[in-house]
XYZ file of N, CA and C in Angstrom:
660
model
N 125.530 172.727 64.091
C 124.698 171.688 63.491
C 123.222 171.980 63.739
N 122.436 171.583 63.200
C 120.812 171.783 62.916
C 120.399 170.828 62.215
N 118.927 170.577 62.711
C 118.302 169.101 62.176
C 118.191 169.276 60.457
N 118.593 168.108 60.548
C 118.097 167.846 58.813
C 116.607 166.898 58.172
N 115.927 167.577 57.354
C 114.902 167.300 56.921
C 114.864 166.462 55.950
N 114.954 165.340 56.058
C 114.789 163.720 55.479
C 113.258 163.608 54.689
N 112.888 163.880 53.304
C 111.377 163.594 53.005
C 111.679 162.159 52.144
N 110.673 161.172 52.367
C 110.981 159.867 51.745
C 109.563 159.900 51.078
N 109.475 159.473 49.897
C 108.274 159.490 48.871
C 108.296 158.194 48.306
N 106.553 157.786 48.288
C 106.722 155.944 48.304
C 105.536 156.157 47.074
N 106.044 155.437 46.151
C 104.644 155.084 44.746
C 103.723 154.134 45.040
N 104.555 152.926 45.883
C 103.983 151.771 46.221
C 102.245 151.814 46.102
N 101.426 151.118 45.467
C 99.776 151.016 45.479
C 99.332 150.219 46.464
N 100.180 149.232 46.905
C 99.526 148.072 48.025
C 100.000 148.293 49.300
N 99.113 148.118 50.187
C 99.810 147.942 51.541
C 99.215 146.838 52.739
N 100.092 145.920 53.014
C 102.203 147.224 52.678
C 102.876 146.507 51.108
N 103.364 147.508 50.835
C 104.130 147.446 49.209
C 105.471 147.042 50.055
N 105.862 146.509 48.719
C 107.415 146.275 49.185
C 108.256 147.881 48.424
N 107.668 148.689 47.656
C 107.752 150.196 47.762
C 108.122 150.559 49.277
N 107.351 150.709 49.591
C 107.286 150.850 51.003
C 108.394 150.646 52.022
N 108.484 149.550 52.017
C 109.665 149.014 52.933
C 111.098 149.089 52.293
N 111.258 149.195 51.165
C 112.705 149.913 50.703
C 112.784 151.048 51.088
N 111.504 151.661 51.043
C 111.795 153.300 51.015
C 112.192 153.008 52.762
N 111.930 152.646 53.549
C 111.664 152.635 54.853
C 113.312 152.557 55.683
N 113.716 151.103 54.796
C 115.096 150.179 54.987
C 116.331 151.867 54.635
N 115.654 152.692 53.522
C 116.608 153.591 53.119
C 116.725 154.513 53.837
N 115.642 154.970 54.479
C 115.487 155.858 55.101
C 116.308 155.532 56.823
N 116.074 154.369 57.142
C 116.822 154.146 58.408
C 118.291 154.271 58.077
N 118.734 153.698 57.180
C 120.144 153.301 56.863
C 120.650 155.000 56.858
N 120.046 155.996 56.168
C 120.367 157.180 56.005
C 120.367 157.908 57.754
N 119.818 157.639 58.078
C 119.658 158.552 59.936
C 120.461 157.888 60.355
N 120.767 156.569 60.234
C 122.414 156.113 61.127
C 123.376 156.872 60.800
N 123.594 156.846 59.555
C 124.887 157.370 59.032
C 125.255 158.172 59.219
N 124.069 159.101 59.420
C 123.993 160.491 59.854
C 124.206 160.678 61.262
N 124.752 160.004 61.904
C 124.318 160.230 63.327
C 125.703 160.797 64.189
N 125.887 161.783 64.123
C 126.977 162.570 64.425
C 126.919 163.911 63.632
N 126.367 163.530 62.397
C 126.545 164.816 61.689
C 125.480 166.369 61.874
N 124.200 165.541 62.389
C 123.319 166.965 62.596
C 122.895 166.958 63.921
N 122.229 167.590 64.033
C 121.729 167.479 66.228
C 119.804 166.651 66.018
N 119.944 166.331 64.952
C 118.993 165.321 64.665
C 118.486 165.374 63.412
N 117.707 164.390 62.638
C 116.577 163.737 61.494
C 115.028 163.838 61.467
N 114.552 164.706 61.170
C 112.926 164.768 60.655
C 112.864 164.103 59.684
N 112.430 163.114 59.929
C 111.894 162.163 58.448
C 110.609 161.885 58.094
N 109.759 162.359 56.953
C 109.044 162.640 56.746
C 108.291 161.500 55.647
N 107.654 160.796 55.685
C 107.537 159.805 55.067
C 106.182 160.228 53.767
N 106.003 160.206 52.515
C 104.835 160.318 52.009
C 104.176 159.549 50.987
N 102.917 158.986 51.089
C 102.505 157.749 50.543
C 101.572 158.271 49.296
N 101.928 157.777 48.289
C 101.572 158.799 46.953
C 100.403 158.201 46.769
N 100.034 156.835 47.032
C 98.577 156.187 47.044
C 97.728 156.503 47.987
N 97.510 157.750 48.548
C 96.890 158.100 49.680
C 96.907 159.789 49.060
N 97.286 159.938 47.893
C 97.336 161.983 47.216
C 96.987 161.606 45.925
N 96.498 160.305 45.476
C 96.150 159.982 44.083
C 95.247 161.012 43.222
N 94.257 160.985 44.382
C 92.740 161.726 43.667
C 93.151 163.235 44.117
N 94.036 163.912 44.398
C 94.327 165.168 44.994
C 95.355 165.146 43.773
N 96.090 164.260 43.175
C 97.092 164.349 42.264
C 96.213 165.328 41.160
N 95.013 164.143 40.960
C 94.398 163.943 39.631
C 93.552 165.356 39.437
N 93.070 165.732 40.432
C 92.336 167.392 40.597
C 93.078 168.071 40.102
N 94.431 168.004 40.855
C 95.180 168.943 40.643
C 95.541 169.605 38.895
N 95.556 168.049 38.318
C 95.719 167.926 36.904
C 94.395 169.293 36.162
N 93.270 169.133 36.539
C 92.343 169.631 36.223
C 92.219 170.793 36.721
N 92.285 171.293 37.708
C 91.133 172.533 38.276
C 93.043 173.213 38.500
N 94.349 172.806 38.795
C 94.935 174.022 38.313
C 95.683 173.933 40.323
N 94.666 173.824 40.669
C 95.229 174.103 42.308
C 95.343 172.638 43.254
N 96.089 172.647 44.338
C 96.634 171.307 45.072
C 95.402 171.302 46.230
N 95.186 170.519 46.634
C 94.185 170.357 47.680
C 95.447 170.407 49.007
N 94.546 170.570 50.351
C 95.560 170.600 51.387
C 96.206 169.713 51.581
N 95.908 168.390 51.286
C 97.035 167.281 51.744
C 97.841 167.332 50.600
N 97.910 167.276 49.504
C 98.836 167.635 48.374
C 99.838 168.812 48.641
N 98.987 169.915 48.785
C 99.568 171.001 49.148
C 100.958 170.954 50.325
N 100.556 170.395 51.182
C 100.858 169.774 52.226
C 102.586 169.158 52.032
N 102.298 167.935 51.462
C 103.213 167.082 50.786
C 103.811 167.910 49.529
N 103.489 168.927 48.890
C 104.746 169.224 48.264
C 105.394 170.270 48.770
N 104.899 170.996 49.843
C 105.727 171.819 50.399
C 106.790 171.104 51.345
N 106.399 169.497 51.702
C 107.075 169.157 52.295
C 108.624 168.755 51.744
N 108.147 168.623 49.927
C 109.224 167.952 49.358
C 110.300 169.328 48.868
N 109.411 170.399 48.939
C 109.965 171.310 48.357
C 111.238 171.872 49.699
N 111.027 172.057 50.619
C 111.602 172.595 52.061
C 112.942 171.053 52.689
N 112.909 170.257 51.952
C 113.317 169.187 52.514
C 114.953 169.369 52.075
N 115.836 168.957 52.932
C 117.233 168.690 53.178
C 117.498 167.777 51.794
N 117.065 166.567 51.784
C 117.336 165.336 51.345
C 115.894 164.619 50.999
N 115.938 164.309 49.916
C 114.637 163.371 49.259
C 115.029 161.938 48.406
N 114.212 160.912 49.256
C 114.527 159.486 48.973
C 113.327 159.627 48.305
N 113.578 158.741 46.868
C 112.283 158.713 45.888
C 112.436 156.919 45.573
N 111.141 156.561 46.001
C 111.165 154.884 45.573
C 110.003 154.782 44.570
N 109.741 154.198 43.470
C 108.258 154.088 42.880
C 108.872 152.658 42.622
N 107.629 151.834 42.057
C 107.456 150.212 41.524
C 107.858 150.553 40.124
N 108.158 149.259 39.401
C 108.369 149.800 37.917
C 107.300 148.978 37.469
N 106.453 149.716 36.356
C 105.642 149.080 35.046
C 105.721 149.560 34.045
N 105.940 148.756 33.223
C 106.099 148.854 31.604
C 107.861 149.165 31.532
N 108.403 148.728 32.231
C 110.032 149.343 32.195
C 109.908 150.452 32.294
N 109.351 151.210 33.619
C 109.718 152.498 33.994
C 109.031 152.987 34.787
N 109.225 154.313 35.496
C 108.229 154.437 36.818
C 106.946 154.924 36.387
N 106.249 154.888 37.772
C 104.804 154.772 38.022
C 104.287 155.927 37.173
N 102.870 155.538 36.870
C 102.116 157.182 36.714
C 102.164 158.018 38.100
N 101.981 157.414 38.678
C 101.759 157.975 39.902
C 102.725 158.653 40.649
N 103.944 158.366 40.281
C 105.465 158.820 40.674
C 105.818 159.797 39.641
N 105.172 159.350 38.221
C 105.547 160.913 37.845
C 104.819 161.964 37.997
N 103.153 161.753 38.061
C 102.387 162.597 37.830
C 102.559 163.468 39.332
N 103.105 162.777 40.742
C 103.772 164.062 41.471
C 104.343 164.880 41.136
N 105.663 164.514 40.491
C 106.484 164.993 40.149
C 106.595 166.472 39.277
N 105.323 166.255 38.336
C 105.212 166.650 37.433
C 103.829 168.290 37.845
N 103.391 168.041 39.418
C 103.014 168.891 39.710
C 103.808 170.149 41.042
N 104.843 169.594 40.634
C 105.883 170.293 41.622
C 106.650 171.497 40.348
N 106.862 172.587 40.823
C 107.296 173.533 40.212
C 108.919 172.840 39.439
N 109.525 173.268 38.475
C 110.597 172.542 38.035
C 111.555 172.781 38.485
N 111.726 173.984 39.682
C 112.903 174.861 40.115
C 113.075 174.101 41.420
N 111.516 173.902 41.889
C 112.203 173.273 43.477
C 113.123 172.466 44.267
N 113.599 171.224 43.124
C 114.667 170.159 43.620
C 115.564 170.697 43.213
N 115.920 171.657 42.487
C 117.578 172.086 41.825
C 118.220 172.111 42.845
N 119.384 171.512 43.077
C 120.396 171.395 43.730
C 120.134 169.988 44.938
N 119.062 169.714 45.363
C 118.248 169.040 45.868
C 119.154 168.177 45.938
N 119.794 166.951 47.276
C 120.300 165.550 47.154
C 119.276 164.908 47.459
N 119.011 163.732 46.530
C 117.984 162.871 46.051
C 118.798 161.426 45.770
N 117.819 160.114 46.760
C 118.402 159.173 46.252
C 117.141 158.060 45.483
N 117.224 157.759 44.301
C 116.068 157.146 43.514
C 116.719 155.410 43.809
N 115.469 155.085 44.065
C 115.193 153.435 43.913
C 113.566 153.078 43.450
N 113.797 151.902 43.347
C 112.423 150.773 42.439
C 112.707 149.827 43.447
N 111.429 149.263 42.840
C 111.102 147.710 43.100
C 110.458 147.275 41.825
N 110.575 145.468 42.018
C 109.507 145.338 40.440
C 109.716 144.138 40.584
N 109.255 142.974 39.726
C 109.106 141.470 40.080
C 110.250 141.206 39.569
N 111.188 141.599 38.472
C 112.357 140.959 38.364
C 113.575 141.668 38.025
N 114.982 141.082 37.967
C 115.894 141.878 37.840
C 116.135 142.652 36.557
N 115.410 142.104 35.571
C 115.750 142.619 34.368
C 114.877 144.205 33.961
N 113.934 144.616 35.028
C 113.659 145.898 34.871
C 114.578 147.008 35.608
N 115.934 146.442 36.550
C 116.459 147.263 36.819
C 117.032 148.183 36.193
N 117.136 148.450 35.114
C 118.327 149.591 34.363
C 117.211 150.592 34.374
N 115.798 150.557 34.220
C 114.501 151.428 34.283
C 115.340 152.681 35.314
N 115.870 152.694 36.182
C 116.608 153.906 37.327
C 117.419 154.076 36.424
N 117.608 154.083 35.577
C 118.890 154.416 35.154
C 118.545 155.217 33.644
N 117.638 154.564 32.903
C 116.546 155.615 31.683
C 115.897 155.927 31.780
N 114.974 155.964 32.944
C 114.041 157.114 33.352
C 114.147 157.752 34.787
N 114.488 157.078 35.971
C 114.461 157.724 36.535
C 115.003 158.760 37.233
N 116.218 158.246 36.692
C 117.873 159.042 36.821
C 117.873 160.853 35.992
N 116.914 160.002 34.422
C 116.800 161.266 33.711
C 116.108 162.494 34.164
N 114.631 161.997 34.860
C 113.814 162.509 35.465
C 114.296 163.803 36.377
N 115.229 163.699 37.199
C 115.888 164.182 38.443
C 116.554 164.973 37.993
N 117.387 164.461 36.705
C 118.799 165.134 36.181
C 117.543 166.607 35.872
N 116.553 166.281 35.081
C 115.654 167.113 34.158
C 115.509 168.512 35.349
N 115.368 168.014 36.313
C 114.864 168.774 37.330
C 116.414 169.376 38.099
N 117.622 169.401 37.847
C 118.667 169.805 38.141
C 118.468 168.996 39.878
N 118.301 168.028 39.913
C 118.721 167.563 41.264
C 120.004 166.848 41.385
N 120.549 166.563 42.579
C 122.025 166.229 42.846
C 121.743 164.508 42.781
N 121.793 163.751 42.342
C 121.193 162.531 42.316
C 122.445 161.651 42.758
N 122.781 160.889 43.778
C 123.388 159.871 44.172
C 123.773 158.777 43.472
N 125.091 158.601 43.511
C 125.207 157.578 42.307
C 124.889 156.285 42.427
N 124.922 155.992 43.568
C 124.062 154.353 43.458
C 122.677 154.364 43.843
N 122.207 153.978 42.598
C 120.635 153.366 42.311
C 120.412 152.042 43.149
N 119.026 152.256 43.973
C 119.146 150.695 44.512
C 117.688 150.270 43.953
N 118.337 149.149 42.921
C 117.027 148.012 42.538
C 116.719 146.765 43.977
N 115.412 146.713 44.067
C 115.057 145.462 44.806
C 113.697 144.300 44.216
N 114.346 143.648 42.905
C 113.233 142.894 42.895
C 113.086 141.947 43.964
N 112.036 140.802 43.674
C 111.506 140.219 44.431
C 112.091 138.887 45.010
N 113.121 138.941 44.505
C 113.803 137.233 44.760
C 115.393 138.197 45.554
N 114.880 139.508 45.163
C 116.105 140.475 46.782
C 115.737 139.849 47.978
N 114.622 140.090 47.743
C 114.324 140.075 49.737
C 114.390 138.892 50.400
N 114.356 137.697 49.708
C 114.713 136.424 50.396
C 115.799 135.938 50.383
N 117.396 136.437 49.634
C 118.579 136.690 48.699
C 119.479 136.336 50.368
N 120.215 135.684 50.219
C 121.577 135.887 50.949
C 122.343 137.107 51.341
N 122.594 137.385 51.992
C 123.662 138.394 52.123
C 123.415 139.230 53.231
N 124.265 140.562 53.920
C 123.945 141.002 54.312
C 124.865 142.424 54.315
N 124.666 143.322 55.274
C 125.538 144.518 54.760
C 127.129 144.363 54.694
N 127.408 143.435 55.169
C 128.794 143.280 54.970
C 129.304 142.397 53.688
N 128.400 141.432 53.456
C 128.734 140.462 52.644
C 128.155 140.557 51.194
N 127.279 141.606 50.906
C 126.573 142.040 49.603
C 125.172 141.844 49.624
N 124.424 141.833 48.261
C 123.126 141.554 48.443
C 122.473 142.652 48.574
N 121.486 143.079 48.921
C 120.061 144.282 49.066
C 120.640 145.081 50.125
N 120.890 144.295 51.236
C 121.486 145.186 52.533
C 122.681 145.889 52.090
N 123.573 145.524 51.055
C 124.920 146.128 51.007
C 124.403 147.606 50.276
N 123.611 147.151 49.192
C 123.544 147.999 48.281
C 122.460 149.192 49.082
N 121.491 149.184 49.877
C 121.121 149.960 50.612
C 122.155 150.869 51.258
N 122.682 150.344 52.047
C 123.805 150.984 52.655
C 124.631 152.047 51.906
N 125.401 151.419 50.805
C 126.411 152.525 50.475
C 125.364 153.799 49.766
N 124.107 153.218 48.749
C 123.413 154.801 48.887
C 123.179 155.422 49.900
N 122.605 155.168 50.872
C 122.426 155.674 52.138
C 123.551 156.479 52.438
N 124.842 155.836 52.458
C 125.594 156.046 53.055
C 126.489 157.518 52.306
N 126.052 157.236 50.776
C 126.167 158.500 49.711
C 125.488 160.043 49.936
N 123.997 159.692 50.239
C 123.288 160.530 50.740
C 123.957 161.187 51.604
N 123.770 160.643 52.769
C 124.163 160.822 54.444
C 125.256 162.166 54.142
N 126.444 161.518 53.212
C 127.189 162.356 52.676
C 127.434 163.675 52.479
N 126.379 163.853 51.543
C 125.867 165.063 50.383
C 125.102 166.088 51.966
N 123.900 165.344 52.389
C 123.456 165.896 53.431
C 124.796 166.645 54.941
N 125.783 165.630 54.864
C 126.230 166.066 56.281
C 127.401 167.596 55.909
N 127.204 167.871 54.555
C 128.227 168.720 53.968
C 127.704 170.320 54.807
N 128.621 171.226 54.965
C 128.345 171.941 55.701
C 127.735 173.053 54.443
N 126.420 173.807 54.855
C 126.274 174.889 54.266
C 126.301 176.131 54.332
N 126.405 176.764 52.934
C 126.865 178.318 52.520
C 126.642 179.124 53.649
N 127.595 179.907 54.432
C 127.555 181.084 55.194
C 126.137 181.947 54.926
N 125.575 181.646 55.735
C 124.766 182.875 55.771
C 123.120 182.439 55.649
N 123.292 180.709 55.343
C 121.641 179.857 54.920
C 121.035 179.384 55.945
N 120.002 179.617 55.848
C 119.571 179.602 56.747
C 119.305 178.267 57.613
N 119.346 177.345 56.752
C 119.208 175.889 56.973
C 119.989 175.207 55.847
N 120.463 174.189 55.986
C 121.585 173.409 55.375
C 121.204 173.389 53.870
N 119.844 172.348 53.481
C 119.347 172.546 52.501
C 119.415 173.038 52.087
N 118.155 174.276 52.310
C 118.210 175.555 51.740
C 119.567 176.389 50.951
N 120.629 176.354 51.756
C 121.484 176.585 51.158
C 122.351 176.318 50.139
N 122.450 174.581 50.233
C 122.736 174.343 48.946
C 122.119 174.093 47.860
N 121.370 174.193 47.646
C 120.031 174.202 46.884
C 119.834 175.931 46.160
N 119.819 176.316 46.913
C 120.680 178.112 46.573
C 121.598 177.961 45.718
N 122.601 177.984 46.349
C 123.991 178.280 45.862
C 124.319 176.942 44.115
N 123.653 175.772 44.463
C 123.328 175.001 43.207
C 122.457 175.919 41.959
N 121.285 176.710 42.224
C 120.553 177.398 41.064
C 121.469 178.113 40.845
N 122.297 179.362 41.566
C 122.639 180.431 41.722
C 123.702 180.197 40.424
N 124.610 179.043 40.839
C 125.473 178.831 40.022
C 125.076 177.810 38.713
N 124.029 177.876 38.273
C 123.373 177.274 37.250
C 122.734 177.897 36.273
N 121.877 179.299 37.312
C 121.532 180.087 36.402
C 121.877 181.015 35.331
N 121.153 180.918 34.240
C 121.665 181.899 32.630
C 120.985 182.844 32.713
N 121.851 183.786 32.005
C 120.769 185.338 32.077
C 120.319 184.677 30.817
N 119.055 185.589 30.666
C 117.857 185.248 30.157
C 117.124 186.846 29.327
N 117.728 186.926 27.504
C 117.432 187.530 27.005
C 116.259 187.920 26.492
N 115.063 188.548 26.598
C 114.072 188.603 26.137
C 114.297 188.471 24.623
N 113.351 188.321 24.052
C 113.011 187.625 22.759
C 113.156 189.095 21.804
N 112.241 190.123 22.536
C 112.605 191.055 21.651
C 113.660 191.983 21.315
N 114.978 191.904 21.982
C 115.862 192.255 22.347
C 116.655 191.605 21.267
N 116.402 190.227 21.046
C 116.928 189.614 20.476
C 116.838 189.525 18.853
N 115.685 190.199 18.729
C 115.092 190.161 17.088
C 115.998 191.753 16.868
N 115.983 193.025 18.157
C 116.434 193.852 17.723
C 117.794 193.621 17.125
N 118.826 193.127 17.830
C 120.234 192.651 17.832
C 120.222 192.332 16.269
N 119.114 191.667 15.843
C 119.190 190.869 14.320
C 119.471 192.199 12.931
N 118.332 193.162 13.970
C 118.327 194.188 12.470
C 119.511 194.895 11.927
N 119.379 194.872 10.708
C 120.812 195.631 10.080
C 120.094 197.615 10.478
C-alpha cells in the first residue's frame, strides 16, 4: 500500500461558499472510507477563486503562472479528483470550466473523479448530469456514478447518513470513489494512479493514420 493523492477542486466565489464545504464534507467522507486501504491520504484542496486572474492570462499569453502551474500539476499527478462548482444558468461555472479547459485533454483519462454542485434550488440538479457528467466523459475520466446535488434547503434538510438526505448521498459517492481509488494497481506503476490512468489510455488508444497515407490508399 502507498499514499493516495486526493485533489479536491472548489468553483465556489464566496467565502466560505457552500462550494466549499461540500467539496470539504466529500472529501472527509472519502479518507474514512479509505481508511484501511492505503498507508495514508494527501488531500489537496484547490480554490479556483484564488487562480481566476492566472486562469484568465493563461487564456491570453499561452503560459500558466506558478500558482496555476502549480494546481494543475497537482490535478494532473492526483490519484482521485473531487470536482464541486455552483451552478448558473443551468450549468457549471465559467470558472470551473475555464480550468478545465486549460488542462491538457489527455491528463484525466482514466482519472476517478467524483462531480458535485451546489445552487439555490433543486430543480438545477440534473445540470451534473448535462454538463457536467459530459464534461469528464469528454475528457475520458472514470466518473462515479452518483452525482451529489446540494441545494440550499439540503443543508438545513432532515436526515442523516443512515436515514437519507445530503449526508446519505455524500456518503455512498464517497464511498464509490474510495472504491475505484482502493483498487490495486497495474504491476509495475509506479503509484496507484498513475497506473490506472495508464493502463485506461493504453487501452483506449487508436492508431492514428496520417492524413497523407490516407489520400494515398484513395488513389486508383
Amino acid at each position: 500500500m502507498s499514499t493516495l493523492r486526493l485533489v479536491v477542486v472548489s468553483a465556489g466565489l464566496s467565502k466560505p461558499s457552500s462550494t466549499r464545504l461540500l467539496a470539504d464534507r466529500l472529501a472527509e467522507s472519502t479518507v474514512r472510507q479509505l481508511d484501511g486501504a492505503a498507508t495514508g491520504v494527501d488531500v489537496t484542496v484547490i480554490e479556483l477563486r484564488d487562480l481566476a486572474t492566472d486562469i484568465a492570462h493563461n487564456f491570453v499569453t499561452g503560459f500558466p503562472g506558478a500558482a496555476l502551474r502549480g494546481a494543475i500539476e497537482a490535478v494532473t499527478a492526483a490519484d482521485g479528483l473531487i470536482a464541486v462548482t455552483p451552478i448558473f444558468t443551468a450549468s457549471y461555472s465559467g470558472l470551473f470550466k475555464s480550468f478545465f479547459d486549460v488542462i491538457d485533454h489527455d491528463a484525466l483519462a482514466g482519472k476517478p473523479v467524483l462531480i458535485a454542485a451546489t445552487g439555490g434550488t433543486p430543480r438545477h440538479s440534473l445540470a451534473l448530469e448535462h454538463a457536467v457528467r459530459p464534461l469528464f466523459g469528454y475528457l475520458r475520466s472514470v466518473v462515479v456514478p452518483t452525482a451529489v446535488y446540494a441545494a440550499t434547503d439540503d443543508w438545513g434538510a432532515a436526515g442523516d447518513r443512515h436515514t437519507g438526505g445530503l449526508p446519505a448521498r455524500i456518503d455512498r459517492a464517497a464511498g464509490e470513489l474510495a472504491a475505484l481509488l482502493a483498487r490495486p494497481a497495474p504491476v509495475g506503476a509506479d503509484r496507484p494512479g498513475a497506473g490506472r490512468a495508464a493502463a485506461a489510455r493504453s487501452a483506449g488508444a487508436e492508431a492514428v493514420v496520417p492524413f497523407a497515407e490516407q489520400l494515398a490508399a484513395l488513389r486508383v
